[in-house]
Coordinates of C-alpha atoms in Angstrom, one line a residue:
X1 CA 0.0 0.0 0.0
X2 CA 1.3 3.4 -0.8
X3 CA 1.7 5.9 1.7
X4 CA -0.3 9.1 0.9
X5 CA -1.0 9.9 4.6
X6 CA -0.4 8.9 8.1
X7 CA -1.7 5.8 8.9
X8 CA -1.5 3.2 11.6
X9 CA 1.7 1.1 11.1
X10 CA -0.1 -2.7 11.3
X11 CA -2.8 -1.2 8.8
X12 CA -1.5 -3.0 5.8
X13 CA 1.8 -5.2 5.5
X14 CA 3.6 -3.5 3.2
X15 CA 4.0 0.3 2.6
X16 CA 5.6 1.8 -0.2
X17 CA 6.8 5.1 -0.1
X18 CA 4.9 7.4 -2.5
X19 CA 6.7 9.0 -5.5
X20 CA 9.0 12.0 -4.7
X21 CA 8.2 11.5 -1.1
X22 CA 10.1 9.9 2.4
X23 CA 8.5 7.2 4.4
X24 CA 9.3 7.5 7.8
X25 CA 7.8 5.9 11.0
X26 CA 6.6 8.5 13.9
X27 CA 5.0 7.7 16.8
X28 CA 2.0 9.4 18.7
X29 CA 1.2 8.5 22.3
X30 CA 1.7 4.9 22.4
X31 CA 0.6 4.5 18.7
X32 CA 3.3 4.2 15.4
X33 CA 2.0 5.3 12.3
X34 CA 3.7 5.2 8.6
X35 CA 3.9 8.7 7.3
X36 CA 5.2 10.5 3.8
X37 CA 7.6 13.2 4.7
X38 CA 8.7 16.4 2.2
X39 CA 12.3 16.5 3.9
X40 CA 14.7 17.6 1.5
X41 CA 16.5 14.7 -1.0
X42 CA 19.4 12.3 0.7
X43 CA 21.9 11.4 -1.8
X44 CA 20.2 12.8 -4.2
X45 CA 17.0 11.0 -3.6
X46 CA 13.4 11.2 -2.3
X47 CA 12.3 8.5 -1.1
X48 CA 15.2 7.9 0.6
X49 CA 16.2 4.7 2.9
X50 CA 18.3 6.0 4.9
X51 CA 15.9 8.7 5.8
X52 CA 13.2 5.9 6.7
X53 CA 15.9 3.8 8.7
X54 CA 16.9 6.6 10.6
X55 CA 13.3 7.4 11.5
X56 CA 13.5 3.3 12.7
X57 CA 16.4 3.6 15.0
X58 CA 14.8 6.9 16.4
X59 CA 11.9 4.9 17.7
X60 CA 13.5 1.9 18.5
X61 CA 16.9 1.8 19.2
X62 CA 18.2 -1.2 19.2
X63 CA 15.8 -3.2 19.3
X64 CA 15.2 -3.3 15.5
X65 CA 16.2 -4.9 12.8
X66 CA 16.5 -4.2 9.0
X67 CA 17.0 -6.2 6.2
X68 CA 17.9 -4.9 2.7
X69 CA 16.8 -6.8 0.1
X70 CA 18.3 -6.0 -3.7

């Protein structure tokens, strides 16, 4: 499911980042939600992982895990 606006993080299984936009994880209260983001390009891209891992580690620490698949 593309990521047009925020939404719940177990809403769907999979979330694609939208064209020309981040997808980064934010939570609210005790809630996570998926989330586009307008933040400015990351090596020269938008989306950009690194932006959404970074977003990861912010809310969890080490507690997560990521697995790039190419």
């Amino acid at each position: 499911r593309e990521v047009d606006s925020s939404q719940p993080l177990p809403a769907a299984p999979i979330w694609l980042a939208t064209g020309g936009r981040h997808l980064v994880l934010a939570r609210d209260g005790a809630s996570t939600f998926v989330k586009p983001d307008n933040g400015p390009h990351e090596n020269e891209c938008r989306p950009s992982a690194d932006v959404m891992f970074r977003s990861i580690v912010e809310l969890y620490g080490s507690r997560c895990l990521a697995v790039v698949l190419t």
